[in-house]
mmCIF file of C-alpha atoms and ligand atoms in Angstrom:
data_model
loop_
_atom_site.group_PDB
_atom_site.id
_atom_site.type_symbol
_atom_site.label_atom_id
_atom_site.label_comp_id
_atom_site.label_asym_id
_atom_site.label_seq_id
_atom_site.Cartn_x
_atom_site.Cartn_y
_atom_site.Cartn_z
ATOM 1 C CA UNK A 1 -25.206 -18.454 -3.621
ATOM 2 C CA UNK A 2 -27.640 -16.719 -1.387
ATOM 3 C CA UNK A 3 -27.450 -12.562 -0.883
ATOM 4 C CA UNK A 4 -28.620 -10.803 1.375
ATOM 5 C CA UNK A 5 -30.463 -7.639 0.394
ATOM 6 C CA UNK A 6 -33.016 -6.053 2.962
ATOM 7 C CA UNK A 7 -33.490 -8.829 5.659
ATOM 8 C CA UNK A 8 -33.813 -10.893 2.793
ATOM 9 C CA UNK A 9 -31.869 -14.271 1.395
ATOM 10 C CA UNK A 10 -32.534 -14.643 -2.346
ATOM 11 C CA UNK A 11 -30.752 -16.832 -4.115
ATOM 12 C CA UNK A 12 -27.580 -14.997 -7.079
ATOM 13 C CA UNK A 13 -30.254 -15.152 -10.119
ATOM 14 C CA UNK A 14 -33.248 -13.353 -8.561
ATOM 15 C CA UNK A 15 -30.917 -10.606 -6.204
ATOM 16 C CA UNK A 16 -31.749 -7.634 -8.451
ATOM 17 C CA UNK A 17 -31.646 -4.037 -7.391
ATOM 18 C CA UNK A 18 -33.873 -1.384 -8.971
ATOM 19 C CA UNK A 19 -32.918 0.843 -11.690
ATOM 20 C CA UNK A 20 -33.908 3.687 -9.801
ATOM 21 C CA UNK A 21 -31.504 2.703 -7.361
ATOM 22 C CA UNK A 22 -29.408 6.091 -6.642
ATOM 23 C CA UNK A 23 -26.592 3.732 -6.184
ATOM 24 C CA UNK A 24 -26.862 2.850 -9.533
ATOM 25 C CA UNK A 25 -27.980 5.980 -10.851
ATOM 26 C CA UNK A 26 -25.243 8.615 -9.264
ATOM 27 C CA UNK A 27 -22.827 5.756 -6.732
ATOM 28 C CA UNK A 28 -24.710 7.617 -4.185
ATOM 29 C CA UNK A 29 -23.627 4.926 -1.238
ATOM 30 C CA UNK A 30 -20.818 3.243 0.526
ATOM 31 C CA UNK A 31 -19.392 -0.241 0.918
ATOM 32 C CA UNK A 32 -16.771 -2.538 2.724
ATOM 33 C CA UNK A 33 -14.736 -5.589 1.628
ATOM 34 C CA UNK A 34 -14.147 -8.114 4.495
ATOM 35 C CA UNK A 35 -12.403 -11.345 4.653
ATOM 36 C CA UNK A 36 -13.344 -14.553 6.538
ATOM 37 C CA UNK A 37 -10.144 -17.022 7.113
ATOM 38 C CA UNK A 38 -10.886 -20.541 8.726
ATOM 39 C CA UNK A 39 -14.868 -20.349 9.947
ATOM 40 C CA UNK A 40 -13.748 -16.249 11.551
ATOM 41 C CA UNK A 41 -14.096 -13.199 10.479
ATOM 42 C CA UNK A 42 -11.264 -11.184 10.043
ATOM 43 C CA UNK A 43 -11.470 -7.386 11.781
ATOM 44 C CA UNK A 44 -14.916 -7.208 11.419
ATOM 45 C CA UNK A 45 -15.551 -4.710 14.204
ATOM 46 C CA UNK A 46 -13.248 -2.321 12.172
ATOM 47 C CA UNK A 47 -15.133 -2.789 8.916
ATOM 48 C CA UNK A 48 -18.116 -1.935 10.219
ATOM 49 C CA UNK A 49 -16.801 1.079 12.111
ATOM 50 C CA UNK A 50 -15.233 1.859 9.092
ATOM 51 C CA UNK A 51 -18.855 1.401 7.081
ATOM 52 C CA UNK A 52 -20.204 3.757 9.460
ATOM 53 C CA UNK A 53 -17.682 6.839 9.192
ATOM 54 C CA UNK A 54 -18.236 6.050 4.967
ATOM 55 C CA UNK A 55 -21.995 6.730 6.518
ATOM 56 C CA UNK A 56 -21.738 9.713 8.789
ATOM 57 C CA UNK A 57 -19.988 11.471 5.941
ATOM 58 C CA UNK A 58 -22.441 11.459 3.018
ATOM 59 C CA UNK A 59 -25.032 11.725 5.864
ATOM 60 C CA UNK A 60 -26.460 8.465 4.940
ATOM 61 C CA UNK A 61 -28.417 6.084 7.903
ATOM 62 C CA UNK A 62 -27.673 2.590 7.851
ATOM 63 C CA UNK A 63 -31.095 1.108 8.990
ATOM 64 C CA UNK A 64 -29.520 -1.503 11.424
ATOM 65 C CA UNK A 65 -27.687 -0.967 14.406
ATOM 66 C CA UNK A 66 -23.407 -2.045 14.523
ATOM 67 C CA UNK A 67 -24.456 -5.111 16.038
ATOM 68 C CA UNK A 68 -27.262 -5.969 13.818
ATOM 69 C CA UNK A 69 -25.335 -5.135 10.691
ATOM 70 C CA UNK A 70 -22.075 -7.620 12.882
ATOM 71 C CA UNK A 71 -25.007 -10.217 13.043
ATOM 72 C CA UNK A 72 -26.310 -10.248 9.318
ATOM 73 C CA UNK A 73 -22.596 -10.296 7.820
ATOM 74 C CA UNK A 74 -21.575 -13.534 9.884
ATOM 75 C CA UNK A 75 -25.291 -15.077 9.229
ATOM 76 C CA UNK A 76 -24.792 -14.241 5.281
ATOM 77 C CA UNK A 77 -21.821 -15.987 5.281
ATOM 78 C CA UNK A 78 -23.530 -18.832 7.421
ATOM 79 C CA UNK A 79 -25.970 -18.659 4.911
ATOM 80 C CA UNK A 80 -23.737 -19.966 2.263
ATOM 81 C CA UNK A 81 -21.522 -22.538 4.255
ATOM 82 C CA UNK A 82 -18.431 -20.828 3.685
ATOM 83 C CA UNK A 83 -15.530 -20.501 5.965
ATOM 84 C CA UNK A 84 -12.990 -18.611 3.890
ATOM 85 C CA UNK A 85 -14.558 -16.122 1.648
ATOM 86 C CA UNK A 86 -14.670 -12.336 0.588
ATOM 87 C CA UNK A 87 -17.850 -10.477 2.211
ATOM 88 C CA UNK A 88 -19.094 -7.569 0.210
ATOM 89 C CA UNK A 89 -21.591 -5.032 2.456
ATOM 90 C CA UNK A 90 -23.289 -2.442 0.114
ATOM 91 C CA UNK A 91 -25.462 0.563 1.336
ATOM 92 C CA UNK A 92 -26.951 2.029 -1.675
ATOM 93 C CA UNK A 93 -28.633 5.303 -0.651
ATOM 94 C CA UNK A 94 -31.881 3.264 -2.087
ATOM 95 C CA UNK A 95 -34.633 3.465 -4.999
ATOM 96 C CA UNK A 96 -35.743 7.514 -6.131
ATOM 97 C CA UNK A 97 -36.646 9.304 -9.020
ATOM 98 C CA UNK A 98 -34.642 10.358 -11.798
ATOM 99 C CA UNK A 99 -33.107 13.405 -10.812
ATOM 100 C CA UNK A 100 -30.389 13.234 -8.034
ATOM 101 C CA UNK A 101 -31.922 15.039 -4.833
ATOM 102 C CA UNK A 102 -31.285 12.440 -2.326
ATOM 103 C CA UNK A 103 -34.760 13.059 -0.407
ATOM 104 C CA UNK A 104 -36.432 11.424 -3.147
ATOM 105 C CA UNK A 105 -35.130 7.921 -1.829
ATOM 106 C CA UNK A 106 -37.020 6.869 0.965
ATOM 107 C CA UNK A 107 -35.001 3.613 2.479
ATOM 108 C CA UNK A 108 -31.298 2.883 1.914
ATOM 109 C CA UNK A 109 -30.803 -0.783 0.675
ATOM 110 C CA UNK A 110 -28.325 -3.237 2.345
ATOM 111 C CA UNK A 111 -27.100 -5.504 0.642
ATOM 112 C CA UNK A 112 -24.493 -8.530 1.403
ATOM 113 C CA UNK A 113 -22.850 -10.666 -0.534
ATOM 114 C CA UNK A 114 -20.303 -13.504 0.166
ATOM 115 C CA UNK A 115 -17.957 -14.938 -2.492
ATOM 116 C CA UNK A 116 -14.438 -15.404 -3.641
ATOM 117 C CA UNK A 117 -12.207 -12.960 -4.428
ATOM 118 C CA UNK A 118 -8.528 -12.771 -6.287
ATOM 119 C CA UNK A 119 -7.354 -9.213 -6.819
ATOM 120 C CA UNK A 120 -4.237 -10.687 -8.593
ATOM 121 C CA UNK A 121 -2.344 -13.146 -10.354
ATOM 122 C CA UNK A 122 -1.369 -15.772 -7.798
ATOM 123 C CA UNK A 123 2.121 -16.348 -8.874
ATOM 124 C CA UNK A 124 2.869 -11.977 -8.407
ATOM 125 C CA UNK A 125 3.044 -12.927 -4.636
ATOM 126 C CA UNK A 126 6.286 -14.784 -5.157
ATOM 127 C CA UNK A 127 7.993 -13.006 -7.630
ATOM 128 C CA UNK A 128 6.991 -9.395 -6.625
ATOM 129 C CA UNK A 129 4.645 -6.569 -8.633
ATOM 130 C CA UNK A 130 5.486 -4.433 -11.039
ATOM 131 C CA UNK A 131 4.070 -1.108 -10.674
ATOM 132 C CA UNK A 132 3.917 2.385 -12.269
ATOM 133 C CA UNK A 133 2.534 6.097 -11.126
ATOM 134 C CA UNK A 134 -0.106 7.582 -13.357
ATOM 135 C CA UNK A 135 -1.421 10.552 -14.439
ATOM 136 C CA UNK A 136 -4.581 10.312 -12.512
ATOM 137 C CA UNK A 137 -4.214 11.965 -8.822
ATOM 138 C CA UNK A 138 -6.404 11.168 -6.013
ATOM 139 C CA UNK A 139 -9.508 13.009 -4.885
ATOM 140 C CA UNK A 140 -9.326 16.600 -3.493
ATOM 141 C CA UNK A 141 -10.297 16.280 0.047
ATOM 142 C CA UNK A 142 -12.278 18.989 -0.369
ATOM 143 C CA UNK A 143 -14.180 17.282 -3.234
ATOM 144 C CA UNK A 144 -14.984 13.929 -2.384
ATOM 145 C CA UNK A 145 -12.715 12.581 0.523
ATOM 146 C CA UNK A 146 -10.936 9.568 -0.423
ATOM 147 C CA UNK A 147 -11.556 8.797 3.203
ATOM 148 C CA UNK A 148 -14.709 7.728 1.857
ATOM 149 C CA UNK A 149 -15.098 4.135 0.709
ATOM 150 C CA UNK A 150 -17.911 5.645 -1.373
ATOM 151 C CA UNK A 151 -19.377 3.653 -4.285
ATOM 152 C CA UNK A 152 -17.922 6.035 -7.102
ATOM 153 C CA UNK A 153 -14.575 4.523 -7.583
ATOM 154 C CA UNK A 154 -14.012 6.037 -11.020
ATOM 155 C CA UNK A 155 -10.906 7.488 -9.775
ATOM 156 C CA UNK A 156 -9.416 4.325 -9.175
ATOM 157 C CA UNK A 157 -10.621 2.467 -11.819
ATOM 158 C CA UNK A 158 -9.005 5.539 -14.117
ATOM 159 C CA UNK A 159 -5.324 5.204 -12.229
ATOM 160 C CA UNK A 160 -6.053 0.983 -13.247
ATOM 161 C CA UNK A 161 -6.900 1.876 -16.789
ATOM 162 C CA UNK A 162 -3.768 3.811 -16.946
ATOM 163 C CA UNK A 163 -1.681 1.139 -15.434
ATOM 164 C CA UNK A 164 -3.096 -1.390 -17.893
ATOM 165 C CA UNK A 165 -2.643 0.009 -20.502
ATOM 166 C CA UNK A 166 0.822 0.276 -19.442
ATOM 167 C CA UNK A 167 1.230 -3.577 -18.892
ATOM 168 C CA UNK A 168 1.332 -3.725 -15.413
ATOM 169 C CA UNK A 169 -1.058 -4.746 -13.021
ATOM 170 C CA UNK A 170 -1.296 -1.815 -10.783
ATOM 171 C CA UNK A 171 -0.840 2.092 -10.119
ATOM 172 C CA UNK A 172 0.498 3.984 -7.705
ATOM 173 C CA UNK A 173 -1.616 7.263 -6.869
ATOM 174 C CA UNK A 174 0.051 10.434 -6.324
ATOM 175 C CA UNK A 175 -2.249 13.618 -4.502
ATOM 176 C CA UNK A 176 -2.622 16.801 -6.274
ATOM 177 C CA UNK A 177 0.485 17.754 -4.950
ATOM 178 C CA UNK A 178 2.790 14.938 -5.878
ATOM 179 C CA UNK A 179 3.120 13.080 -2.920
ATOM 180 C CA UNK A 180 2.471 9.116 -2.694
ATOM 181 C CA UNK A 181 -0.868 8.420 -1.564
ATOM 182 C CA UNK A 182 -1.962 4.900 -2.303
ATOM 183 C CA UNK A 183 -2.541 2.434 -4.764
ATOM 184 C CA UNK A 184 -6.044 1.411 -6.132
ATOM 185 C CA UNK A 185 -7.415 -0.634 -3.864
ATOM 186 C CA UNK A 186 -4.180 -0.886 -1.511
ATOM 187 C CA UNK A 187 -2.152 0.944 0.739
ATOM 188 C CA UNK A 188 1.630 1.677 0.226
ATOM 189 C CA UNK A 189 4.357 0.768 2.012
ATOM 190 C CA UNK A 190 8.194 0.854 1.961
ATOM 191 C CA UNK A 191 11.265 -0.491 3.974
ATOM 192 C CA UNK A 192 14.580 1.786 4.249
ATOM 193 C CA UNK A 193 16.939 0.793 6.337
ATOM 194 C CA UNK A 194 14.859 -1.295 8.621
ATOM 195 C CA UNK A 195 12.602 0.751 9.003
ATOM 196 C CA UNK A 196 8.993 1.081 7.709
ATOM 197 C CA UNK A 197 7.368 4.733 5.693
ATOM 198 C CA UNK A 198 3.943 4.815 4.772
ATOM 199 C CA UNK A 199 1.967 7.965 3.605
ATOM 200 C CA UNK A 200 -0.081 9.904 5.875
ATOM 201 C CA UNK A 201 -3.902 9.482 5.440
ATOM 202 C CA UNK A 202 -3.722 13.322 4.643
ATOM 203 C CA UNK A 203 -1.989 12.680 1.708
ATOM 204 C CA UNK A 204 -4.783 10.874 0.282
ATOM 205 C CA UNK A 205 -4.746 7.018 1.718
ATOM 206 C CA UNK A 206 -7.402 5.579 2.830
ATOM 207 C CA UNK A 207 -7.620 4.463 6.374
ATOM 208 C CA UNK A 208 -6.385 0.636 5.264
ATOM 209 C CA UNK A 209 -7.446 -2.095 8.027
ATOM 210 C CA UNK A 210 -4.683 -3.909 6.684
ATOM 211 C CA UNK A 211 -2.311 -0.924 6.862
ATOM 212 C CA UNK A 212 -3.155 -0.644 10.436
ATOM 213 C CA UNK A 213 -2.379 -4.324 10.891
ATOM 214 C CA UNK A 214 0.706 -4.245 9.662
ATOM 215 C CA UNK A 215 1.779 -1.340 11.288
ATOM 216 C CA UNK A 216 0.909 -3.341 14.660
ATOM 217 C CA UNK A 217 3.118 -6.169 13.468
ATOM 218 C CA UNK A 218 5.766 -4.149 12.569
ATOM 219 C CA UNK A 219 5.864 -2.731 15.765
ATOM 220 C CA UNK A 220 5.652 -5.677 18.032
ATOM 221 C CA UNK A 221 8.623 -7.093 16.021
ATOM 222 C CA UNK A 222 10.334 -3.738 17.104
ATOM 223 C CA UNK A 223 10.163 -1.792 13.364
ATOM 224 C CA UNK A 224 10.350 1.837 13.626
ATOM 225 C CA UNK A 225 6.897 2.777 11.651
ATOM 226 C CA UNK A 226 5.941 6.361 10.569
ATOM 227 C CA UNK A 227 3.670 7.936 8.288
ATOM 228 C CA UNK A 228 5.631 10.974 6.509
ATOM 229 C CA UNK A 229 4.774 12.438 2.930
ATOM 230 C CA UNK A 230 7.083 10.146 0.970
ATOM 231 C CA UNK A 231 8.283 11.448 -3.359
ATOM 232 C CA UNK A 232 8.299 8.723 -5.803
ATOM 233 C CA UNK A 233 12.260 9.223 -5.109
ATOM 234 C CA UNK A 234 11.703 7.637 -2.083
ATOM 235 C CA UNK A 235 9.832 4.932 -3.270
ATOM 236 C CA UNK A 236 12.420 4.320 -6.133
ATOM 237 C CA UNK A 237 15.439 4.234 -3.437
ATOM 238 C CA UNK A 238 13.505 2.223 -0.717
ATOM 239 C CA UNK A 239 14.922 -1.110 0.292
ATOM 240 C CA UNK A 240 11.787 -3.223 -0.043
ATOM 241 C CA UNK A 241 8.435 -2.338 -1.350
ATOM 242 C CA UNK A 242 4.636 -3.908 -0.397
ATOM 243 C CA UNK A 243 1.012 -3.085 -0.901
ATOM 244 C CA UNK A 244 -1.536 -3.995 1.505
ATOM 245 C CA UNK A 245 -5.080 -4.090 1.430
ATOM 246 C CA UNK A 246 -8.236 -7.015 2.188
ATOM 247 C CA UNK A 247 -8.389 -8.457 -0.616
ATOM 248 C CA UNK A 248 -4.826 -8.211 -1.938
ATOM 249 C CA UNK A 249 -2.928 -9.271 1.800
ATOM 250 C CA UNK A 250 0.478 -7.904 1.600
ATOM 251 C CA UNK A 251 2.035 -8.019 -1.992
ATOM 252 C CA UNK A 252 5.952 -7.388 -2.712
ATOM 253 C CA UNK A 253 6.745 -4.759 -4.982
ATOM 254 C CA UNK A 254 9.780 -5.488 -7.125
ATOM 255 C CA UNK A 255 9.927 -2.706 -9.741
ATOM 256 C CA UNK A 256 8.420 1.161 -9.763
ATOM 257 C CA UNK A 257 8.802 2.966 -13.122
ATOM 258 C CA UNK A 258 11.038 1.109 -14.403
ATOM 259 C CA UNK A 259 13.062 1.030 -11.477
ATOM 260 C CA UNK A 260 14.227 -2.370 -9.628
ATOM 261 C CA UNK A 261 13.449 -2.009 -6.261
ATOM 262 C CA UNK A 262 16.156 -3.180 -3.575
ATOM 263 C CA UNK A 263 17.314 -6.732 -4.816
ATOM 264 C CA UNK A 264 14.345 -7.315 -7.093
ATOM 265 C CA UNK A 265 12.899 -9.749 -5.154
ATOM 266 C CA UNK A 266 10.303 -9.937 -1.852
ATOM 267 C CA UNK A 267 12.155 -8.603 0.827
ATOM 268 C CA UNK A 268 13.040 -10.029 4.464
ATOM 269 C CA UNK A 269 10.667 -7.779 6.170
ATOM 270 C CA UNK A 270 8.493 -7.937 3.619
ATOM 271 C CA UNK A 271 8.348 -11.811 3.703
ATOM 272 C CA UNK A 272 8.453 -11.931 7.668
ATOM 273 C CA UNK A 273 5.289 -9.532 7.443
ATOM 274 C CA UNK A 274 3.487 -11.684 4.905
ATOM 275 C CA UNK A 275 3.841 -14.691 7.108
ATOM 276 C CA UNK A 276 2.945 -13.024 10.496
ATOM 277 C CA UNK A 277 -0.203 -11.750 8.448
ATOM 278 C CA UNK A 278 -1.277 -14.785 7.646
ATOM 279 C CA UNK A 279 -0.781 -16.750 10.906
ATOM 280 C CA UNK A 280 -2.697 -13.808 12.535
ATOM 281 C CA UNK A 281 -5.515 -14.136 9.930
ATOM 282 C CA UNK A 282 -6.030 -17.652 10.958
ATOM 283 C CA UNK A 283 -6.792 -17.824 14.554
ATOM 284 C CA UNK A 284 -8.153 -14.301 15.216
ATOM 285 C CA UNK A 285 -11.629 -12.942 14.556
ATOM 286 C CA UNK A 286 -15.523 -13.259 14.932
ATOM 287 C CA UNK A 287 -16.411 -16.918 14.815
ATOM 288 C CA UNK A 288 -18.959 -17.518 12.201
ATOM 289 C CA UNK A 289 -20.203 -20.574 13.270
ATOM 290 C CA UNK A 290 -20.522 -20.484 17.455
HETATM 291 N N1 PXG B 301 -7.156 1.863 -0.523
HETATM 292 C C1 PXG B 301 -8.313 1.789 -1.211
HETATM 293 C C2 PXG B 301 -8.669 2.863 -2.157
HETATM 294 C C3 PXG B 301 -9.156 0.693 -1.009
HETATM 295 O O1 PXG B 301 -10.306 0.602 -1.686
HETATM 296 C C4 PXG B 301 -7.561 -0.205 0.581
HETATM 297 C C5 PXG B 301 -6.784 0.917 0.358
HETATM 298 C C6 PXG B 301 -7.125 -1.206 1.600
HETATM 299 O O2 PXG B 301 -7.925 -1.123 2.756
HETATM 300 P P1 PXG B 301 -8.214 -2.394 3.680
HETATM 301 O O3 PXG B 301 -9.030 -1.848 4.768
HETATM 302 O O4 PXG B 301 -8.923 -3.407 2.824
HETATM 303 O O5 PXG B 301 -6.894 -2.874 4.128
HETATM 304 C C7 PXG B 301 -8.778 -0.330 -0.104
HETATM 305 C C8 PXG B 301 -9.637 -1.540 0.108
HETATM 306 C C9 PXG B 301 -12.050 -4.981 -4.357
HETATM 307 C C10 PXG B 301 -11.600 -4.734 -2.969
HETATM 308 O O6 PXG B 301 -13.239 -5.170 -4.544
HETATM 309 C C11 PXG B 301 -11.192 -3.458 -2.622
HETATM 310 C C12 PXG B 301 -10.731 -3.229 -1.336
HETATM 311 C C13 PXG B 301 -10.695 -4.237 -0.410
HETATM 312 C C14 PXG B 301 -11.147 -5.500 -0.763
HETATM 313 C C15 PXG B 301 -11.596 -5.763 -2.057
HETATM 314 O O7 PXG B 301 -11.224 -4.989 -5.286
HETATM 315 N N2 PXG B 301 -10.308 -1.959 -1.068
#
């Protein structure tokens, strides 16, 4: 495998980042996860818009242009041969001295790396997820903005301890106040009476490319979508339940807390989505190789 880090392709075993590396040191930087379905890349415009918010927030500068950065994702994956992969981008707010002053780091490192990726059991997408809320709320937005696709992700990797350790696969986030805001590395959905609920991006969701997919879907099929602050009660009373996310597509929830969503099984929505989703994902997107 060849990754990209600085204008430069080196091959897995010799790309290295320094250990004065403030994105090691503090996750003082940003990243994206992007998918590539049959030789295109899937929404990459909106990743990299999405990169650049991440950016403009913690006042870091990318040192490429939109286009440039567009240019060295599709040649990465080019790089490699691959036609359906997962495309990590990493801007690591670069190498400085111990001591976490951000002036002390000079460059900001970009990095790019194209693999595989399988954010859960294959056979969950059938049968449905069972999922739990834990303890662990999402960030304050006046603390660090989970807006922010930031590199410190201890928050989420907390809620996934939490739902581990209580033998399921993944947690649902609530905000400081209670409400539903997302899962771990997926948005939150729910069906109730034909229509679809998913929590505002004030409550603490980030702004999901996926999510905004399927929201488009839903409405060209003529599904009422909004976005109001939603109680676990509502989750545990909704018809159907999905998560959505880049790496995860659309996954059926089947059981919250204990509690046997709808039927138990994948929905009809939920099923009709999944399969729109993935026809869309194969024919639309930057083409990777001309
Ligand atoms: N919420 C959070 C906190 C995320 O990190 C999503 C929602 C879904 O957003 P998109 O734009 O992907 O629909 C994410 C995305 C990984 C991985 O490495 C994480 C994400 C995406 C792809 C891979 O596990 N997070």
């Amino acid at each position: 495998m060849k990754v990209y880090i600085d204008g430069k392709y080196l091959d897995e075993r010799n790309a290295k980042v320094s250990v004065f590396d403030h994105g090691l040191l503090y996750g003082d930087g940003i990243f994206e996860g992007i998918r590539a379905y049959n030789g295109r890349v899937f929404k990459l415009k909106e990743h990299i818009d999405r990169l650049f918010s991440s950016a403009k927030a913690i006042l870091l500068e990318i040192p490429l242009s939109h286009a440039e950065l567009m240019k060295a994702t599709v040649a990465t994956i080019r790089a490699n041969k691959l036609r359906d992969c997962y495309v990590r981008l990493i801007i690591t707010r670069g190498i400085g001295t111990l001591g976490l002053n951000p002036r002390s780091c000079k460059k900001p490192s970009v990095i790019i790396i194209a693999g595989k990726i399988q954010v859960y059991p294959a056979e969950l997408y059938a049968r449905g997820m069972d999922i739990v809320t834990v303890p662990t709320t999402r960030n304050l937005h006046s603390a660090l903005n989970p807006a922010i696709k930031s590199l410190n992700y201890l928050n989420n990797i907390l809620a996934k301890i939490e739902a581990n350790n209580a033998g399921v696969e993944e947690a649902v986030m609530l905000n400081s106040e209670g409400f539903v805001a997302e899962c771990t590395a997926d948005n939150l959905f729910i069906i109730k009476d034909g229509k679809l609920f998913t929590p505002p991006l004030s409550a603490g969701a980030l702004y999901g490319i996926t999510r905004q997919t399927v929201m488009e879907l839903a409405e060209q099929n003529g599904v009422a979508v909004t976005e109001p602050n939603l109680t676990r009660y509502d989750l545990f009373n909704a018809d159907e339940c999905f998560l959505t996310g880049t790496g995860a597509e659309i996954m059926p929830v089947i059981k919250i807390d204990g509690r046997v969503i709808g039927t138990g099984k994948p929905g009809p929505l939920t099923q009709k989505l999944v399969a729109e989703y993935h026809a869309l994902t194969k024919v639309t997107g930057q083409p990777i190789y001309g």
